[in-house]
Coordinates of C-alpha atoms and ligand atoms in Angstrom, one line a residue:
X1 CA 114.3 21.0 -28.7
X2 CA 113.5 18.9 -31.6
X3 CA 113.2 15.2 -30.9
X4 CA 114.9 12.5 -33.0
X5 CA 112.6 10.3 -35.2
X6 CA 113.0 6.9 -36.8
X7 CA 114.6 8.8 -39.7
X8 CA 117.5 9.8 -37.4
X9 CA 118.7 6.3 -36.5
X10 CA 120.1 3.4 -38.4
X11 CA 117.6 0.5 -38.2
X12 CA 119.5 -2.1 -40.3
X13 CA 119.8 -5.4 -38.5
X14 CA 118.3 -3.9 -35.3
X15 CA 115.6 -5.1 -33.0
X16 CA 113.1 -2.2 -32.7
X17 CA 110.5 -2.0 -30.0
X18 CA 107.6 0.4 -30.9
X19 CA 105.0 1.8 -28.4
X20 CA 101.8 2.0 -30.4
X21 CA 98.3 2.9 -29.4
X22 CA 96.1 -0.1 -30.2
X23 CA 93.6 0.8 -27.5
X24 CA 90.7 0.2 -30.0
X25 CA 87.0 0.0 -29.2
X26 CA 85.8 -3.6 -29.1
X27 CA 82.4 -5.3 -29.2
X28 CA 83.3 -8.8 -28.0
X29 CA 86.3 -9.6 -30.2
X30 CA 85.2 -7.3 -33.0
X31 CA 87.0 -4.0 -33.5
X32 CA 84.5 -1.3 -34.2
X33 CA 87.0 1.3 -35.3
X34 CA 90.5 0.4 -36.4
X35 CA 91.7 4.0 -37.1
X36 CA 94.4 3.7 -34.4
X37 CA 95.8 0.5 -35.9
X38 CA 95.8 2.1 -39.4
X39 CA 97.5 5.2 -38.0
X40 CA 100.5 3.1 -36.8
X41 CA 101.1 1.4 -40.2
X42 CA 103.4 4.0 -41.7
X43 CA 105.9 3.8 -38.8
X44 CA 105.8 0.0 -38.7
X45 CA 106.3 -0.3 -42.5
X46 CA 109.1 2.2 -42.4
X47 CA 111.0 0.3 -39.7
X48 CA 110.4 -3.0 -41.5
X49 CA 111.4 -1.6 -45.0
X50 CA 114.6 -0.1 -43.5
X51 CA 116.0 -3.4 -42.6
X52 CA 115.1 -3.9 -38.9
X53 CA 115.8 -7.5 -37.9
X54 CA 112.7 -7.6 -35.6
X55 CA 109.8 -5.2 -34.9
X56 CA 108.3 -5.7 -31.5
X57 CA 105.0 -3.7 -30.9
X58 CA 103.5 -3.0 -27.5
X59 CA 100.3 -1.3 -26.4
X60 CA 97.7 -1.1 -23.7
X61 CA 94.0 -1.9 -24.2
X62 CA 91.3 -0.8 -21.8
X63 CA 91.6 -0.9 -18.1
X64 CA 92.5 -4.5 -16.9
X65 CA 93.1 -5.1 -13.2
X66 CA 96.9 -5.3 -13.6
X67 CA 97.1 -8.8 -12.1
X68 CA 97.6 -10.9 -15.3
X69 CA 95.8 -12.0 -18.4
X70 CA 92.1 -11.2 -18.9
X71 CA 90.6 -12.4 -22.2
X72 CA 88.4 -9.4 -22.7
X73 CA 91.4 -7.1 -22.7
X74 CA 93.6 -9.3 -25.0
X75 CA 95.3 -7.6 -28.0
X76 CA 94.4 -10.7 -30.1
X77 CA 91.8 -8.8 -32.3
X78 CA 94.4 -6.1 -32.8
X79 CA 97.0 -8.6 -33.9
X80 CA 94.6 -10.1 -36.4
X81 CA 93.6 -6.7 -37.9
X82 CA 97.2 -5.6 -38.0
X83 CA 98.3 -8.6 -40.0
X84 CA 95.5 -7.9 -42.5
X85 CA 96.5 -4.3 -42.9
X86 CA 100.3 -5.0 -43.1
X87 CA 99.8 -7.9 -45.5
X88 CA 102.1 -10.2 -43.6
X89 CA 101.8 -12.3 -40.5
X90 CA 102.1 -10.9 -36.9
X91 CA 103.1 -13.1 -34.0
X92 CA 101.0 -12.3 -30.8
X93 CA 103.0 -13.1 -27.7
X94 CA 101.2 -14.5 -24.6
X95 CA 102.6 -11.8 -22.4
X96 CA 104.8 -8.7 -22.6
X97 CA 107.7 -9.6 -20.3
X98 CA 109.5 -12.8 -19.1
X99 CA 111.9 -15.4 -20.5
X100 CA 109.3 -17.1 -22.7
X101 CA 108.5 -13.8 -24.4
X102 CA 112.1 -13.0 -24.9
X103 CA 112.9 -16.4 -26.5
X104 CA 109.6 -16.5 -28.3
X105 CA 110.2 -13.1 -30.0
X106 CA 113.8 -14.2 -30.9
X107 CA 112.8 -17.5 -32.4
X108 CA 109.6 -16.4 -34.2
X109 CA 109.5 -16.8 -37.9
X110 CA 107.5 -13.6 -38.1
X111 CA 109.4 -10.4 -38.4
X112 CA 106.6 -8.5 -36.5
X113 CA 105.6 -9.5 -33.0
X114 CA 102.9 -7.9 -30.8
X115 CA 103.3 -8.2 -27.1
X116 CA 100.2 -8.8 -25.0
X117 CA 98.5 -5.9 -23.2
X118 CA 101.1 -4.0 -21.1
X119 CA 98.4 -3.3 -18.4
X120 CA 98.2 -6.9 -17.5
X121 CA 101.1 -5.8 -15.2
X122 CA 100.5 -3.1 -12.7
X123 CA 104.2 -2.2 -13.1
X124 CA 103.4 -0.6 -16.4
X125 CA 101.4 2.4 -15.1
X126 CA 103.7 2.6 -12.0
X127 CA 106.6 3.2 -14.4
X128 CA 108.4 0.5 -12.6
X129 CA 112.1 0.6 -13.6
X130 CA 112.7 -3.2 -13.5
X131 CA 109.6 -3.7 -15.7
X132 CA 110.8 -0.9 -18.1
X133 CA 114.2 -2.6 -18.2
X134 CA 112.7 -5.9 -19.1
X135 CA 110.8 -4.4 -22.0
X136 CA 114.0 -2.7 -23.1
X137 CA 115.9 -6.0 -23.0
X138 CA 113.8 -7.2 -26.0
X139 CA 115.3 -4.6 -28.4
X140 CA 118.1 -2.3 -29.5
X141 CA 116.1 0.8 -30.3
X142 CA 112.9 2.3 -28.8
X143 CA 110.3 4.1 -30.8
X144 CA 107.3 5.9 -29.3
X145 CA 104.4 6.4 -31.6
X146 CA 101.6 6.5 -29.1
X147 CA 100.8 10.2 -28.7
X148 CA 97.5 9.4 -26.9
X149 CA 99.5 8.1 -23.9
X150 CA 102.5 10.5 -24.1
X151 CA 101.2 12.6 -21.2
X152 CA 101.5 9.6 -18.9
X153 CA 104.8 8.6 -17.4
X154 CA 104.5 4.8 -17.8
X155 CA 107.1 2.2 -18.2
X156 CA 106.4 1.8 -22.0
X157 CA 106.1 5.5 -22.6
X158 CA 108.8 7.0 -20.5
X159 CA 110.7 4.5 -18.3
X160 CA 112.0 2.4 -21.2
X161 CA 113.8 5.4 -22.7
X162 CA 116.4 5.3 -20.0
X163 CA 117.7 2.0 -21.4
X164 CA 117.6 2.4 -25.2
X165 CA 118.2 5.0 -27.8
X166 CA 114.7 6.6 -27.9
X167 CA 113.1 8.2 -31.0
X168 CA 109.6 9.1 -32.1
X169 CA 107.5 7.5 -34.9
X170 CA 105.7 9.5 -37.6
X171 CA 102.5 10.0 -35.6
X172 CA 104.2 11.7 -32.7
X173 CA 106.4 13.7 -35.2
X174 CA 103.3 15.0 -36.9
X175 CA 101.6 15.9 -33.6
X176 CA 104.7 17.9 -32.4
X177 CA 105.0 19.6 -35.8
X178 CA 101.4 20.9 -35.8
X179 CA 100.6 21.4 -32.1
X180 CA 104.1 22.8 -31.7
X181 CA 103.6 25.2 -34.5
X182 CA 100.3 26.3 -33.0
X183 CA 101.6 27.2 -29.6
X184 CA 105.2 28.1 -30.3
X185 CA 105.4 29.8 -33.7
X186 CA 101.9 30.2 -35.2
X187 CA 101.3 32.1 -38.4
X188 CA 99.3 35.1 -37.0
X189 CA 96.5 35.9 -36.3
X190 CA 96.1 32.8 -34.1
X191 CA 92.4 32.2 -33.3
X192 CA 91.6 29.6 -30.6
X193 CA 88.1 28.1 -30.4
X194 CA 87.2 26.7 -27.0
X195 CA 84.1 24.7 -26.2
X196 CA 83.2 21.6 -24.3
X197 CA 81.4 21.1 -21.0
X198 CA 83.4 22.7 -18.3
X199 CA 85.5 25.8 -17.6
X200 CA 87.3 23.9 -14.8
X201 CA 88.8 21.5 -17.4
X202 CA 90.2 24.3 -19.5
X203 CA 91.6 26.8 -16.9
X204 CA 95.2 26.0 -17.6
X205 CA 94.6 26.0 -21.3
X206 CA 93.1 29.4 -21.2
X207 CA 95.9 30.8 -19.0
X208 CA 98.5 29.5 -21.5
X209 CA 96.6 30.7 -24.5
X210 CA 96.3 34.2 -23.1
X211 CA 100.0 34.4 -23.7
X212 CA 99.8 33.0 -27.3
X213 CA 96.4 33.7 -29.0
X214 CA 95.2 36.9 -30.8
X215 CA 91.6 35.9 -30.3
X216 CA 89.8 33.4 -28.2
X217 CA 86.3 32.2 -29.1
X218 CA 84.4 30.6 -26.3
X219 CA 81.3 28.5 -27.0
X220 CA 79.8 25.2 -25.7
X221 CA 78.9 24.5 -22.1
X222 CA 81.8 26.5 -20.7
X223 CA 80.6 29.8 -22.2
X224 CA 77.7 30.2 -19.8
X225 CA 79.9 30.6 -16.8
X226 CA 81.6 33.5 -18.6
X227 CA 78.3 35.0 -19.6
X228 CA 77.1 34.8 -16.0
X229 CA 80.3 36.5 -14.9
X230 CA 79.2 39.4 -17.2
X231 CA 75.8 39.5 -15.5
X232 CA 73.9 37.9 -18.4
X233 CA 70.9 35.7 -17.6
X234 CA 71.7 32.0 -18.5
X235 CA 68.6 30.3 -17.1
X236 CA 69.4 26.7 -16.3
X237 CA 72.3 26.5 -18.7
X238 CA 75.5 24.7 -17.6
X239 CA 77.1 26.8 -14.8
X240 CA 80.1 26.3 -12.5
X241 CA 79.1 28.6 -9.7
X242 CA 82.5 28.4 -8.1
X243 CA 84.2 29.4 -11.3
X244 CA 82.3 32.7 -11.9
X245 CA 85.0 34.8 -10.3
X246 CA 87.7 33.0 -12.1
X247 CA 85.9 33.5 -15.4
X248 CA 85.7 37.3 -14.7
X249 CA 89.4 37.3 -13.8
X250 CA 90.3 35.5 -17.1
X251 CA 88.2 38.0 -19.1
X252 CA 90.1 40.9 -17.3
X253 CA 93.4 39.2 -18.0
X254 CA 92.6 38.8 -21.6
X255 CA 91.7 42.5 -21.9
X256 CA 95.0 43.5 -20.2
X257 CA 96.9 41.2 -22.6
X258 CA 95.2 42.6 -25.6
X259 CA 93.6 39.2 -26.4
X260 CA 90.1 39.6 -28.0
X261 CA 87.5 37.2 -26.5
X262 CA 84.3 36.4 -28.4
X263 CA 81.4 34.8 -26.5
X264 CA 78.1 33.2 -27.5
X265 CA 75.5 35.8 -28.1
X266 CA 72.4 33.9 -29.2
X267 CA 71.2 30.4 -28.2
X268 CA 69.3 27.3 -29.0
X269 CA 67.2 26.9 -25.9
X270 CA 65.1 24.0 -24.5
X271 CA 62.9 23.7 -21.4
X272 CA 64.9 20.6 -20.2
X273 CA 68.1 18.8 -21.3
X274 CA 66.3 15.8 -22.7
X275 CA 64.1 17.9 -25.1
X276 CA 65.0 17.9 -28.8
X277 CA 62.7 20.8 -29.5
X278 CA 65.3 23.6 -29.5
X279 CA 64.3 27.2 -30.2
X280 CA 66.6 30.0 -31.4
X281 CA 66.6 32.9 -29.0
X282 CA 68.6 36.1 -28.2
X283 CA 68.1 35.4 -24.5
X284 CA 67.8 32.5 -22.1
X285 CA 64.6 32.9 -20.1
X286 CA 64.4 31.4 -16.6
X287 CA 63.3 27.7 -16.9
X288 CA 65.3 27.2 -20.1
X289 CA 68.8 26.1 -20.9
X290 CA 70.9 26.5 -24.0
X291 CA 72.5 23.5 -25.8
X292 CA 74.0 25.2 -28.9
X293 CA 75.2 28.5 -30.2
X294 CA 72.6 30.3 -32.3
X295 CA 72.9 31.6 -35.9
X296 CA 74.1 35.1 -35.0
X297 CA 76.9 33.6 -32.9
X298 CA 77.8 31.2 -35.7
X299 CA 78.0 34.1 -38.2
X300 CA 80.1 36.2 -35.7
X301 CA 82.5 33.3 -35.1
X302 CA 82.9 32.6 -38.8
X303 CA 83.7 36.3 -39.4
X304 CA 86.4 36.2 -36.7
X305 CA 87.8 33.0 -38.2
X306 CA 88.0 34.6 -41.6
X307 CA 90.8 36.8 -40.3
X308 CA 92.9 33.9 -39.0
X309 CA 96.0 32.3 -40.4
X310 CA 96.1 29.6 -37.7
X311 CA 93.1 28.1 -35.9
X312 CA 93.3 25.7 -32.9
X313 CA 90.0 24.1 -31.8
X314 CA 89.4 22.4 -28.5
X315 CA 85.9 21.4 -27.5
X316 CA 82.5 21.2 -29.3
X317 CA 80.3 24.3 -29.3
X318 CA 77.1 22.5 -28.4
X319 CA 75.7 19.1 -27.6
X320 CA 76.9 17.9 -31.0
X321 CA 76.1 14.2 -30.2
X322 CA 72.4 15.1 -30.7
X323 CA 71.4 16.3 -34.2
X324 CA 69.1 19.0 -32.8
X325 CA 72.1 20.7 -31.2
X326 CA 74.9 19.9 -33.6
X327 CA 74.4 22.8 -36.0
X328 CA 76.8 25.3 -34.4
X329 CA 79.6 22.8 -34.2
X330 CA 78.9 21.5 -37.7
X331 CA 78.8 25.0 -39.3
X332 CA 82.1 26.0 -37.7
X333 CA 83.7 22.7 -38.7
X334 CA 82.6 23.1 -42.3
X335 CA 83.8 26.7 -42.2
X336 CA 87.3 25.6 -41.0
X337 CA 87.4 23.0 -43.8
X338 CA 86.8 25.8 -46.3
X339 CA 89.5 28.0 -44.6
X340 CA 92.0 25.2 -44.9
X341 CA 91.5 25.3 -48.6
X342 CA 92.5 28.9 -48.5
X343 CA 95.8 28.2 -46.8
X344 CA 94.7 28.6 -43.1
X345 CA 96.3 26.1 -40.7
X346 CA 93.4 24.3 -39.0
X347 CA 94.4 22.2 -36.0
X348 CA 91.9 20.1 -34.1
X349 CA 92.6 19.0 -30.5
X350 CA 91.8 15.4 -29.8
X351 CA 88.8 14.1 -27.9
X352 CA 85.4 15.5 -28.6
X353 CA 86.4 18.1 -31.2
X354 CA 88.1 15.4 -33.2
X355 CA 85.0 13.1 -32.7
X356 CA 82.8 16.0 -34.0
X357 CA 85.0 16.5 -37.1
X358 CA 84.9 12.8 -37.9
X359 CA 81.1 12.7 -37.4
X360 CA 80.7 15.4 -40.0
X361 CA 83.0 13.4 -42.5
X362 CA 85.7 16.2 -42.4
X363 CA 88.6 14.0 -41.3
X364 CA 90.7 14.7 -44.5
X365 CA 89.7 18.4 -44.6
X366 CA 91.7 19.7 -41.7
X367 CA 95.5 20.5 -41.5
X368 CA 95.8 18.3 -38.4
X369 CA 93.5 16.3 -36.2
X370 CA 95.2 15.3 -33.0
X371 CA 95.1 11.6 -32.0
X372 CA 95.3 12.4 -28.3
X373 CA 92.6 14.0 -26.2
X374 CA 94.4 14.4 -22.9
X375 CA 97.8 14.6 -24.4
X376 CA 96.9 17.4 -26.9
X377 CA 95.2 19.3 -24.1
X378 CA 98.3 19.1 -21.8
X379 CA 100.6 20.0 -24.7
X380 CA 98.5 23.1 -25.5
X381 CA 98.5 23.9 -21.8
X382 CA 102.2 24.2 -22.1
X383 CA 103.0 21.1 -20.0
X384 CA 105.8 18.7 -20.7
X385 CA 104.7 15.3 -21.9
X386 CA 106.8 12.6 -20.2
X387 CA 106.6 10.4 -23.3
X388 CA 108.1 13.1 -25.4
X389 CA 110.6 14.5 -22.9
X390 CA 112.1 11.0 -22.6
X391 CA 113.0 10.9 -26.3
X392 CA 116.5 11.8 -27.6
X393 CA 117.0 15.4 -28.7
X394 CA 118.1 15.9 -32.3
X395 CA 121.8 16.6 -32.6
X396 CA 122.5 20.3 -33.2
X397 CA 123.2 21.3 -36.8
X398 CA 126.8 21.5 -37.6
X399 CA 128.6 23.8 -40.1
X400 CA 127.8 21.3 -42.8
X401 CA 124.1 22.1 -42.5
X402 CA 123.0 18.6 -41.8
X403 CA 121.7 17.4 -38.5
X404 CA 124.7 15.2 -37.8
X405 CA 127.1 15.5 -35.0
X406 CA 130.0 16.8 -37.0
X407 CA 130.2 20.1 -35.1
Ligands
AMP501 P1 84.6 18.3 -23.1 O1 84.8 16.8 -22.7 O2 84.9 19.2 -22.0 O3 85.3 18.6 -24.4 O4 83.0 18.4 -23.3 C1 82.4 17.8 -24.3 C2 80.9 17.7 -24.0 O5 80.4 19.0 -23.8 C3 80.1 17.1 -25.1 O6 79.7 15.9 -24.7 C4 79.0 18.1 -25.3 O7 77.8 17.5 -25.4 C5 79.0 19.0 -24.1 N1 78.4 20.3 -24.3 C6 78.8 21.2 -25.3 N2 78.0 22.3 -25.2 C7 77.1 22.1 -24.2 C8 76.0 22.8 -23.7 N3 75.7 24.0 -24.2 N4 75.4 22.3 -22.6 C9 75.7 21.1 -22.1 N5 76.8 20.4 -22.6 C10 77.4 20.8 -23.6

């Protein structure tokens, strides 16, 4: 079911509370990366420009203890940066709930207010109904635009929706559009690239994708458990011994489902993990481990990708944080960027694959880069995200062809 967005509700004269993700990296009170704040601007501006009487923003930041204010987790730096980006003042409240906050928001000269860190109250993560109701009492409409926390049932992401009309902002709308397209109605062939450290983190993802994908490419640390399952020597490469049987079963299931699986077939090997002196090799001798896919594998993966109409990528193909082992991930990332120019939909799951794409300066060269690591993984696994489920469904289309309720 499609979810309502800010475009589906009348905002004029309304107090609108928006769950944003201002969980930004900080060094002291300096924000080292403001991408999350910038990403929230289109929704905030839309709500302001469409006549909202008040815009109340709320977010978590870091992991405070949940027993009150802690300066190092204050949203003050975010409020300052937000005001610079918006070009108008933002009122930072001293807390997120309570009578003072309520009267302070109402009497503030500023149209936009930012509540203090939600996680100063343990009730937030407990999805406490009384806490959710207090947040809701500040506004007439609830907007969720924090995709990165949509897989958590917290008071500000799920509970609050029981008390207010609940719609998504543009960030969540875009995530649902592209991730939804990938898993529910992809232009085929759909090729999925899986990498990252561990098979155990991706079992549910693989199970779900076996029902959806035409081809699954497996690289990164998780590939070696699959190779071991096929009797291939992997030296000291990353191995989850207790997942070898599972890897074998997944390969059998893929075969039965007619899903092609492509695995790493040459390697960049080192004598120990800390060595930067990688050697390209067709085999992994005892005493060595592989930290990247080799050139033959890169060429093979690129050829498979050339046949795709939709590509979903989750997890780096090597230890991309270190230049010596970033080549496989880099080559595939640049290849995806070139495929996007040819009309292929390239969708990057959040977390490490998104970090890799950013590291290579390809942030504007993909169809979609998800803003949520855990949330995009759970969505691709086919799980319901509580922060999305809680939003109002779009009204069904009536005979008039619009999405009103005239039927
Ligand atoms: P994940 O969080 O599961 O997406 O895993 C990402 C991590 O996997 C990154 O930090 C990579 O450095 C690591 N990784 C990728 N390939 C390998 C490999 N061949 N050996 C060890 N770690 C790897």
